[in-house]
mmCIF file of C-alpha atoms and ligand atoms in Angstrom:
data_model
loop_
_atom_site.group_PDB
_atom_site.id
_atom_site.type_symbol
_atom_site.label_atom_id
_atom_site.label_comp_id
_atom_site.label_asym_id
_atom_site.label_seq_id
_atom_site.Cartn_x
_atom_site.Cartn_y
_atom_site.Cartn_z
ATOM 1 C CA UNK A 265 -36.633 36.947 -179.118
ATOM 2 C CA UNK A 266 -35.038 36.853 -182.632
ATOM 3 C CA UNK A 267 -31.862 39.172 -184.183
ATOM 4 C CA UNK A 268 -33.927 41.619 -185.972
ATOM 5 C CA UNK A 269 -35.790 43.577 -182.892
ATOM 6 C CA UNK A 270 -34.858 46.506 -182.138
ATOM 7 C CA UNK A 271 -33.120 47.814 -179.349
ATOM 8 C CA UNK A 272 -35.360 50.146 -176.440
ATOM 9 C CA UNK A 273 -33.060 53.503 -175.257
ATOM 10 C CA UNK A 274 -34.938 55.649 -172.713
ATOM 11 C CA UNK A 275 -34.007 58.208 -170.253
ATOM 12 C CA UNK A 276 -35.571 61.442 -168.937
ATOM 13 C CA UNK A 277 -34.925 63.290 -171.689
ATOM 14 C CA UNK A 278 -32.227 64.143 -173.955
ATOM 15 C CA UNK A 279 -29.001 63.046 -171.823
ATOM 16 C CA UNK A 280 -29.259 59.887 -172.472
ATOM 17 C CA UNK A 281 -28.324 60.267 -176.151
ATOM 18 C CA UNK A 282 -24.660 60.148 -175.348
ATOM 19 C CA UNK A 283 -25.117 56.400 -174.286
ATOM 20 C CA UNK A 284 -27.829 56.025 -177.679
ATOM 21 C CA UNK A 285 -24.654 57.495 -179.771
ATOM 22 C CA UNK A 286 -22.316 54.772 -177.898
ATOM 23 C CA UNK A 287 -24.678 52.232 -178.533
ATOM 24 C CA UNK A 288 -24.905 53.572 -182.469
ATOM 25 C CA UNK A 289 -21.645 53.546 -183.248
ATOM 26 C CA UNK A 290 -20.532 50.250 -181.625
ATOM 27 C CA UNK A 291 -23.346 48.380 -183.337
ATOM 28 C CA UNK A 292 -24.225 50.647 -185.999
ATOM 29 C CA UNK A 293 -26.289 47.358 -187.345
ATOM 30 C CA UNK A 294 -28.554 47.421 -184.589
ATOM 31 C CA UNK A 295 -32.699 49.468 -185.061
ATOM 32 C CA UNK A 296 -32.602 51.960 -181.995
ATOM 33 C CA UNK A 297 -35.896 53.455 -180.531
ATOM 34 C CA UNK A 298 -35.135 56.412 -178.254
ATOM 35 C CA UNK A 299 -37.683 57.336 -175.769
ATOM 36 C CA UNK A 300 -36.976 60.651 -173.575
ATOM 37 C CA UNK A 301 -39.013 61.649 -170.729
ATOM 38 C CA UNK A 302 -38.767 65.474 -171.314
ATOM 39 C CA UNK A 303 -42.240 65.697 -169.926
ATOM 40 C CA UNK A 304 -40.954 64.847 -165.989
ATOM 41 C CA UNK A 305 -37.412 65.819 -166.466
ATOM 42 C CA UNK A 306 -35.658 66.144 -164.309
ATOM 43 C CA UNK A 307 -35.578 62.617 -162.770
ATOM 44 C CA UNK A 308 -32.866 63.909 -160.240
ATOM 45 C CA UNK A 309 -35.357 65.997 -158.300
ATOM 46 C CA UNK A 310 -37.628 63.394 -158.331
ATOM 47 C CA UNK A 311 -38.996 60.560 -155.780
ATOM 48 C CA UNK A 312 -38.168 56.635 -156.390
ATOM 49 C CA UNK A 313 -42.229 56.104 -156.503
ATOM 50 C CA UNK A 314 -42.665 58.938 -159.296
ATOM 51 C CA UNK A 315 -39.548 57.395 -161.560
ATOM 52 C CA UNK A 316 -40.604 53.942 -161.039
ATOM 53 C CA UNK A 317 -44.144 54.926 -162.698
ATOM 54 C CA UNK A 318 -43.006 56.802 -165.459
ATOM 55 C CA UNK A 319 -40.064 53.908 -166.055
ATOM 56 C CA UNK A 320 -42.947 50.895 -166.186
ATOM 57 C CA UNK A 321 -45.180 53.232 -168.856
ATOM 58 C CA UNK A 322 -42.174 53.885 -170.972
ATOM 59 C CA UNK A 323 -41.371 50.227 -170.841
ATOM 60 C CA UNK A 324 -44.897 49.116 -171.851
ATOM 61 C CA UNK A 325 -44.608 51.184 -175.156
ATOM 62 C CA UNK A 326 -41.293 49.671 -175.881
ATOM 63 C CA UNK A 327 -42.657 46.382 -175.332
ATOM 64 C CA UNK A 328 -45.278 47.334 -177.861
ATOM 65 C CA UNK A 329 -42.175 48.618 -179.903
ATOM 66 C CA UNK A 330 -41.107 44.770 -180.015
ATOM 67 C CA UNK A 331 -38.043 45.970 -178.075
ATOM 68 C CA UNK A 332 -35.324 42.870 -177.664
ATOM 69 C CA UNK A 333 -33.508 44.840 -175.131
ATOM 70 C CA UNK A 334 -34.440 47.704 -173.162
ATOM 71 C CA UNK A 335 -31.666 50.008 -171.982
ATOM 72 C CA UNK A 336 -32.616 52.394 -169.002
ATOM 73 C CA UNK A 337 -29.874 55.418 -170.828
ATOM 74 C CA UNK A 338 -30.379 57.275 -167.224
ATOM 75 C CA UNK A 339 -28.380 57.044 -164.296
ATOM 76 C CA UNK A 340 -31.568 58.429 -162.103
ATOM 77 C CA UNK A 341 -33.545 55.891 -163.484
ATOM 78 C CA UNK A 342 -31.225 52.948 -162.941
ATOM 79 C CA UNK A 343 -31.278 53.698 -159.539
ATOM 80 C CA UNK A 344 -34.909 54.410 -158.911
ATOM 81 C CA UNK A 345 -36.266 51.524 -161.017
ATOM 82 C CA UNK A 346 -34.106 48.917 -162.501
ATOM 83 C CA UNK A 347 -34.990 45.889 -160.078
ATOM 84 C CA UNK A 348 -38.910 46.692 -160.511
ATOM 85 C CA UNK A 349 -38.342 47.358 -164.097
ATOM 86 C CA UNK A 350 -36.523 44.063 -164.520
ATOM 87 C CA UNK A 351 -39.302 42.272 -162.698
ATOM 88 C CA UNK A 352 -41.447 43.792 -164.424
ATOM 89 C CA UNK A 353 -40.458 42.853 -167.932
ATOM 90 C CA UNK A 354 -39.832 39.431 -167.246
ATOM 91 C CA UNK A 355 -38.386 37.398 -170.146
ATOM 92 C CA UNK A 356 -40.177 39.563 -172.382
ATOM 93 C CA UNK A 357 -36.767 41.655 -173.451
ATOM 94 C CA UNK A 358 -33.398 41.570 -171.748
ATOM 95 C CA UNK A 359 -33.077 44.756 -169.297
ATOM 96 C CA UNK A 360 -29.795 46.435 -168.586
ATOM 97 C CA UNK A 361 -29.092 49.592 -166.395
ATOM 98 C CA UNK A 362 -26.170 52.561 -166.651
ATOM 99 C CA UNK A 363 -24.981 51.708 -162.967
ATOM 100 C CA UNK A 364 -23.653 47.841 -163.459
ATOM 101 C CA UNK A 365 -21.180 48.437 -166.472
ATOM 102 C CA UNK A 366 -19.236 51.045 -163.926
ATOM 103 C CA UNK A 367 -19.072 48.640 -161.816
ATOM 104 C CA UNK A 368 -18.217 45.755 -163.285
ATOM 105 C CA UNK A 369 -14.817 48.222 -164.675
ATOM 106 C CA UNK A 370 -14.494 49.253 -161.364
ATOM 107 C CA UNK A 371 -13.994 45.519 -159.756
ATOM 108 C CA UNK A 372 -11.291 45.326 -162.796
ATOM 109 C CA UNK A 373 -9.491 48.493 -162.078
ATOM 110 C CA UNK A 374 -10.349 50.103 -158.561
ATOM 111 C CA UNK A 375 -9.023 47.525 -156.869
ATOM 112 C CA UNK A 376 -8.238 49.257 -153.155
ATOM 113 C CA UNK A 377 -8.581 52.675 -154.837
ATOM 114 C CA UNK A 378 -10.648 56.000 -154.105
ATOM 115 C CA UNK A 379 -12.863 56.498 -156.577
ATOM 116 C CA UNK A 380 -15.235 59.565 -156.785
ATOM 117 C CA UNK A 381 -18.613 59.624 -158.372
ATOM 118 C CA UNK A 382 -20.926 62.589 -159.054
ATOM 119 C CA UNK A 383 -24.542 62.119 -159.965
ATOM 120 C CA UNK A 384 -27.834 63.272 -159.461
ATOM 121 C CA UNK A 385 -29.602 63.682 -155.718
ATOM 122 C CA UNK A 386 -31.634 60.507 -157.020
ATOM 123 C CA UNK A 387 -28.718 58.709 -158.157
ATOM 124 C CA UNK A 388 -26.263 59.660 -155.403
ATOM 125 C CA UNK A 389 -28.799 59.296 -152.226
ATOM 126 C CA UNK A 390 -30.308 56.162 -153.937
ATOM 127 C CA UNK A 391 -27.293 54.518 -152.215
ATOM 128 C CA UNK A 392 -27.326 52.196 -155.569
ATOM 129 C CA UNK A 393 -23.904 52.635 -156.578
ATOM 130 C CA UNK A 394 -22.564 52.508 -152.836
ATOM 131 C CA UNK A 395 -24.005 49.266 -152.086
ATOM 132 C CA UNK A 396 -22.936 47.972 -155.233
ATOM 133 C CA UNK A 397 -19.462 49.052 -154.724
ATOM 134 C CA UNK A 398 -19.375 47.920 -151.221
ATOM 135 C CA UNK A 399 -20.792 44.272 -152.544
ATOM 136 C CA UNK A 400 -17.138 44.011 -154.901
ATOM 137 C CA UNK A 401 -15.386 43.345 -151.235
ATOM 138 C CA UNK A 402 -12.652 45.124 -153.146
ATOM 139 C CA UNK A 403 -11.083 47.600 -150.895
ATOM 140 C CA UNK A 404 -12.610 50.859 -152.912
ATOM 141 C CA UNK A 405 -13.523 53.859 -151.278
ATOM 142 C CA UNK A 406 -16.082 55.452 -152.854
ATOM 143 C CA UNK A 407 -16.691 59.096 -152.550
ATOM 144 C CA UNK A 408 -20.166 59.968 -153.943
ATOM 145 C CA UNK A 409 -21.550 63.940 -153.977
ATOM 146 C CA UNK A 410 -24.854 65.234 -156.123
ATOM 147 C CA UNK A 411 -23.932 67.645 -158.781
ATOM 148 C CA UNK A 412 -27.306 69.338 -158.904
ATOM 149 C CA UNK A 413 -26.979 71.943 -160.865
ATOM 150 C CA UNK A 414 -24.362 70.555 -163.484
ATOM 151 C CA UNK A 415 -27.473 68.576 -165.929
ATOM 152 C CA UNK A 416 -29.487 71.965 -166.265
ATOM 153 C CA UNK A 417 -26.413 74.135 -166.613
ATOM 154 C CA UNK A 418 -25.599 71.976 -169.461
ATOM 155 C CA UNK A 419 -28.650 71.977 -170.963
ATOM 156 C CA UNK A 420 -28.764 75.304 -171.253
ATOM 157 C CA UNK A 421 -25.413 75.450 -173.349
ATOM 158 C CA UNK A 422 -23.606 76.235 -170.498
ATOM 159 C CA UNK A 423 -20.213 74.960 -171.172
ATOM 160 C CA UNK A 424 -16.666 75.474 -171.823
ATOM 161 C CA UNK A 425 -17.392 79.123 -170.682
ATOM 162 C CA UNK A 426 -16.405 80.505 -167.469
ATOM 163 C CA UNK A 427 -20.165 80.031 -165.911
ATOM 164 C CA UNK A 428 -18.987 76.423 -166.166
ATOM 165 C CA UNK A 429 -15.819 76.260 -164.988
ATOM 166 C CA UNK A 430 -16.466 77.756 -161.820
ATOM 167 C CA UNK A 431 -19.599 76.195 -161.290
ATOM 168 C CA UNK A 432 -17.171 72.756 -162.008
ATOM 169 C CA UNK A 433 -14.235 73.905 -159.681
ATOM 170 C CA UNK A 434 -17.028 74.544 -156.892
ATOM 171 C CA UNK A 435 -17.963 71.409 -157.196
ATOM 172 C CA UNK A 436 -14.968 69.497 -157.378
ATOM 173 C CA UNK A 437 -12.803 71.375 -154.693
ATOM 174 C CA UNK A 438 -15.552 69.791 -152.269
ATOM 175 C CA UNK A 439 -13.767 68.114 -149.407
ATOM 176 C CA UNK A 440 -15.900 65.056 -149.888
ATOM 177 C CA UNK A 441 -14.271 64.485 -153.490
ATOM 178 C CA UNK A 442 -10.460 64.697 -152.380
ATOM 179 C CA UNK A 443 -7.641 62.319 -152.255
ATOM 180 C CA UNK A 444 -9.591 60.371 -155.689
ATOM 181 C CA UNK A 445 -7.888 58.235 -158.506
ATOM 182 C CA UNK A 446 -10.865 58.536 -160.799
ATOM 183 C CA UNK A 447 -14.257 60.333 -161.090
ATOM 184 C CA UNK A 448 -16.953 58.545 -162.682
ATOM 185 C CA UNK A 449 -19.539 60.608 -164.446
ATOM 186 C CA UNK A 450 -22.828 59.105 -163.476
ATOM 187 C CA UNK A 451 -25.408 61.246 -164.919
ATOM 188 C CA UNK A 452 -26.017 61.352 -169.114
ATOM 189 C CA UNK A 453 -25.174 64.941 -169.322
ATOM 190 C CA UNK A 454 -21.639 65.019 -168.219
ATOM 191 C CA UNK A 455 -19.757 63.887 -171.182
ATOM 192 C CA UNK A 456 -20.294 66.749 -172.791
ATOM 193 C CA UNK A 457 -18.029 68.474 -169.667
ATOM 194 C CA UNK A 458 -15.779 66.152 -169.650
ATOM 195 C CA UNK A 459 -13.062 67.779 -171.374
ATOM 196 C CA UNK A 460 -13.281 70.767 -168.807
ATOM 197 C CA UNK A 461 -13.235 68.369 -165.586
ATOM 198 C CA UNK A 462 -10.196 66.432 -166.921
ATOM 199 C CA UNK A 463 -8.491 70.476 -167.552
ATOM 200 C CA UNK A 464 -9.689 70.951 -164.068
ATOM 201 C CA UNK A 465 -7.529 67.625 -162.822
ATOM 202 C CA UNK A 466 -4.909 68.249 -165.546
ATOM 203 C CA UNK A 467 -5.235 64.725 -166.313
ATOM 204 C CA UNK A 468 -4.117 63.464 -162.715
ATOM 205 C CA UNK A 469 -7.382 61.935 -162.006
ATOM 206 C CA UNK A 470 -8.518 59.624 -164.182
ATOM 207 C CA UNK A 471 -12.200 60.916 -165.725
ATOM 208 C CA UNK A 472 -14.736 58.095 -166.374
ATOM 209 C CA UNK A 473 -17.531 58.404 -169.076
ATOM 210 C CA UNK A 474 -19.727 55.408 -168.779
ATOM 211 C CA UNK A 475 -21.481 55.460 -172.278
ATOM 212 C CA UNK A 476 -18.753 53.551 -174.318
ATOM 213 C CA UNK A 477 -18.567 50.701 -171.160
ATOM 214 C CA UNK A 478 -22.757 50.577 -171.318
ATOM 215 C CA UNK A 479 -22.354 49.672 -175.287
ATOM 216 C CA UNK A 480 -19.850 47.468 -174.968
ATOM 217 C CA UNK A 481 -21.714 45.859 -172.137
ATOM 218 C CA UNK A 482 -25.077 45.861 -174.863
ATOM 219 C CA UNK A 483 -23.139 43.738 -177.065
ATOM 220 C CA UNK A 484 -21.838 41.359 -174.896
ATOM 221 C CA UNK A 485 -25.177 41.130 -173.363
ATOM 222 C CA UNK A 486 -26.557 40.690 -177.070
ATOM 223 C CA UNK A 487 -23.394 37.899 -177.796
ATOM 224 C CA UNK A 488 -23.890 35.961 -175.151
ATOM 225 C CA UNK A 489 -28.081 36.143 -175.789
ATOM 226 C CA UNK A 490 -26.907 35.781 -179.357
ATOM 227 C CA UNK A 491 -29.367 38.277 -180.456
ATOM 228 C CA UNK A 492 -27.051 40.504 -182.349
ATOM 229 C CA UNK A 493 -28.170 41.474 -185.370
ATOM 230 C CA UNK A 494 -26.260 40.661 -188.033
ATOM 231 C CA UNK A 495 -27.488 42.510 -191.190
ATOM 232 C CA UNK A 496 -27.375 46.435 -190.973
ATOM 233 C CA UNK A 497 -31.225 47.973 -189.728
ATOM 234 C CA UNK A 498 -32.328 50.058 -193.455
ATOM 235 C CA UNK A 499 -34.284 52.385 -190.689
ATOM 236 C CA UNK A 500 -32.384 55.961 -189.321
ATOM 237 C CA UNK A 501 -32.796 55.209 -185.439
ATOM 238 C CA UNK A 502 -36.331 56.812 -184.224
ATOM 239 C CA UNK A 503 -36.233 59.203 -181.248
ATOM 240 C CA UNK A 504 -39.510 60.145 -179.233
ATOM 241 C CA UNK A 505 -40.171 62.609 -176.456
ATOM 242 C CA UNK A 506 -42.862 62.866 -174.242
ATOM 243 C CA UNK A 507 -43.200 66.504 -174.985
ATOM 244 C CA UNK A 508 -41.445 67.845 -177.228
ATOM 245 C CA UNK A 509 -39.664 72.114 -177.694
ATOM 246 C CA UNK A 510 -37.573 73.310 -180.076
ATOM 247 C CA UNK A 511 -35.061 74.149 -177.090
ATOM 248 C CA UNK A 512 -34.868 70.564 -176.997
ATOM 249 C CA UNK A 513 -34.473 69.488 -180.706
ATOM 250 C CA UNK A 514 -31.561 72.303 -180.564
ATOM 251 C CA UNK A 515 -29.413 69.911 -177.775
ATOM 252 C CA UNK A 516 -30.227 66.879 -179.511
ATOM 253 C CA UNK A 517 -27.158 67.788 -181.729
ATOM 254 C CA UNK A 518 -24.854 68.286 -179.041
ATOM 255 C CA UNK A 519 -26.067 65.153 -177.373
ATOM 256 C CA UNK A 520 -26.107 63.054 -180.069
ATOM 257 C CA UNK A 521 -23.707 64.437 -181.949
ATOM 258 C CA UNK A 522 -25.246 64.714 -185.352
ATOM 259 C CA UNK A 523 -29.248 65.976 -185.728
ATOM 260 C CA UNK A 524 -31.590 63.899 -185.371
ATOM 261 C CA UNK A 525 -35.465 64.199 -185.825
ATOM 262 C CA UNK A 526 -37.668 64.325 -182.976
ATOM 263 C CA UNK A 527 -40.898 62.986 -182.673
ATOM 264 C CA UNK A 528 -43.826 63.240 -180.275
ATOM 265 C CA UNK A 529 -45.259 60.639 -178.612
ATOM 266 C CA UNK A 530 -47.647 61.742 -175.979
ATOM 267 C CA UNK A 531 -47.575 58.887 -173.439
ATOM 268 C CA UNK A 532 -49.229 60.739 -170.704
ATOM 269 C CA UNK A 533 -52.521 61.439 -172.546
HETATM 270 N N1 DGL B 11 -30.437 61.552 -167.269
HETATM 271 C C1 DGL B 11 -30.336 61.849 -165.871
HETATM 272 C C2 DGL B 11 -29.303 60.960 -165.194
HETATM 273 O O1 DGL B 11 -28.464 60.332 -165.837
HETATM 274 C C3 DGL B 11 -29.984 63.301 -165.611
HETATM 275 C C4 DGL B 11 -31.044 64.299 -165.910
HETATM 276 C C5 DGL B 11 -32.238 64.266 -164.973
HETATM 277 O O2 DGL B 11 -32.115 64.618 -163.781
HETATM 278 O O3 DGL B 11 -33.297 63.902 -165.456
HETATM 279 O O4 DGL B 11 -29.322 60.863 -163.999
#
């Protein structure tokens, strides 16, 4: 693998541009291809078997992309297909996942702590992040509850308006999430409520968005491969979608945070 490839980003659909802007602005040097599913989203409503087949076709076309490193920007996904994905790949291109950054910061700073997680039904039933967790030996309870309806709620613009913060104080008042020191958001969409779950604590839990500890974990994983690039990429990053709307080049912005152009790659045809 050599410096100048560029880096694979996919999830399933536009959520996982919060970790693609992380990744942007941390090694702004680095060529980014962005693959989102939006043809099967949502992954949370859907089976391991169905994730794990959409996650090895997206891979193939990022292989074909000459990816160095492909980054599965989806919490659902991580969960459903990493190990296969992994396997899969081989030593074609480094793999990395959205679950193993959280906890690798939660060995460092959980230590015999509660800490709550909400997610997806695929991510939270998955068990990933439990086991994981468990595996640290490291005396943290972890309180894991699906969020359902938060992804599509944001999606449709619904936030920072009082749709939101009730459907966020629903969740959250849930007796399985009591008694936490920190909540980790584990699904892409959440950042962008952040803000109104840290109002709902009034800062006295902390409120964990994974995207900046998956970049950082990128560029170690780049260091220590030393395939970071060293010369800035002349190329905008390229975004694809497996079907593509104009409701969905709208949220791009608000994912991303700046626009971005959206192309369509029909992988399913
Ligand atoms: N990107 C997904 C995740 O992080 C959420 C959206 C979906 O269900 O597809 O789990």
């Amino acid at each position: 693998m050599r410096q100048e490839q560029p880096i694979g980003i996919f999830d399933s659909g536009i959520g996982g541009l919060t970790v693609a802007s992380a990744v942007t602005q941390l090694l702004p040097e680095e060529e980014i291809i962005y693959f989102g599913d939006t043809a099967h989203l949502p992954y949370g409503e859907k089976s391991t078997a169905a994730i794990q087949s959409y996650a090895i076709k997206i891979c193939n076309l990022l292989l074909e992309q000459d990816c160095k490193l492909i980054l599965i920007a989806c919490n659902s996904a991580s969960a459903a297909a990493y190990d296969l994905v992994k396997a899969y790949v081989g030593s074609r291109a480094l793999v990395m996942n959205v679950i193993d950054p959280v906890v690798d910061w939660a060995r460092e700073e959980m230590k015999g702590k509660v800490l709550g997680l909400i997610g997806t039904k695929a991510t939270v039933n998955s068990g990933v992040y439990q086991q994981k967790v468990a595996g640290l030996n490291a005396g943290i309870d972890l309180k894991a509850m699906p969020t359902p309806l938060l992804a599509s709620m944001i999606e449709e613009g619904f936030y920072q308006n009082g749709v939101s913060h009730s459907v966020i104080a629903q969740y959250l008042s849930d007796k399985q999430l009591q008694g936490i020191d920190a909540l980790v958001l584990a699904c892409t969409h959440y950042p962008l409520i952040r803000l109104e779950i840290e109002e709902y604590y009034q800062n006295q839990v902390r409120v964990v968005d994974p995207s900046a500890l998956v970049a950082k974990a990128v560029q170690a994983r780049l260091m220590l491969s030393n395939l970071l690039r060293k010369t800035k990429v002349k190329e905008e990053p390229r975004f694809f979608v497996s079907d593509f709307t104009e409701s969905f080049l709208h949220s791009t912005t608000r994912f991303f945070g700046r626009e971005v152009h959206l192309t369509e790659y029909k992988l399913w045809e």
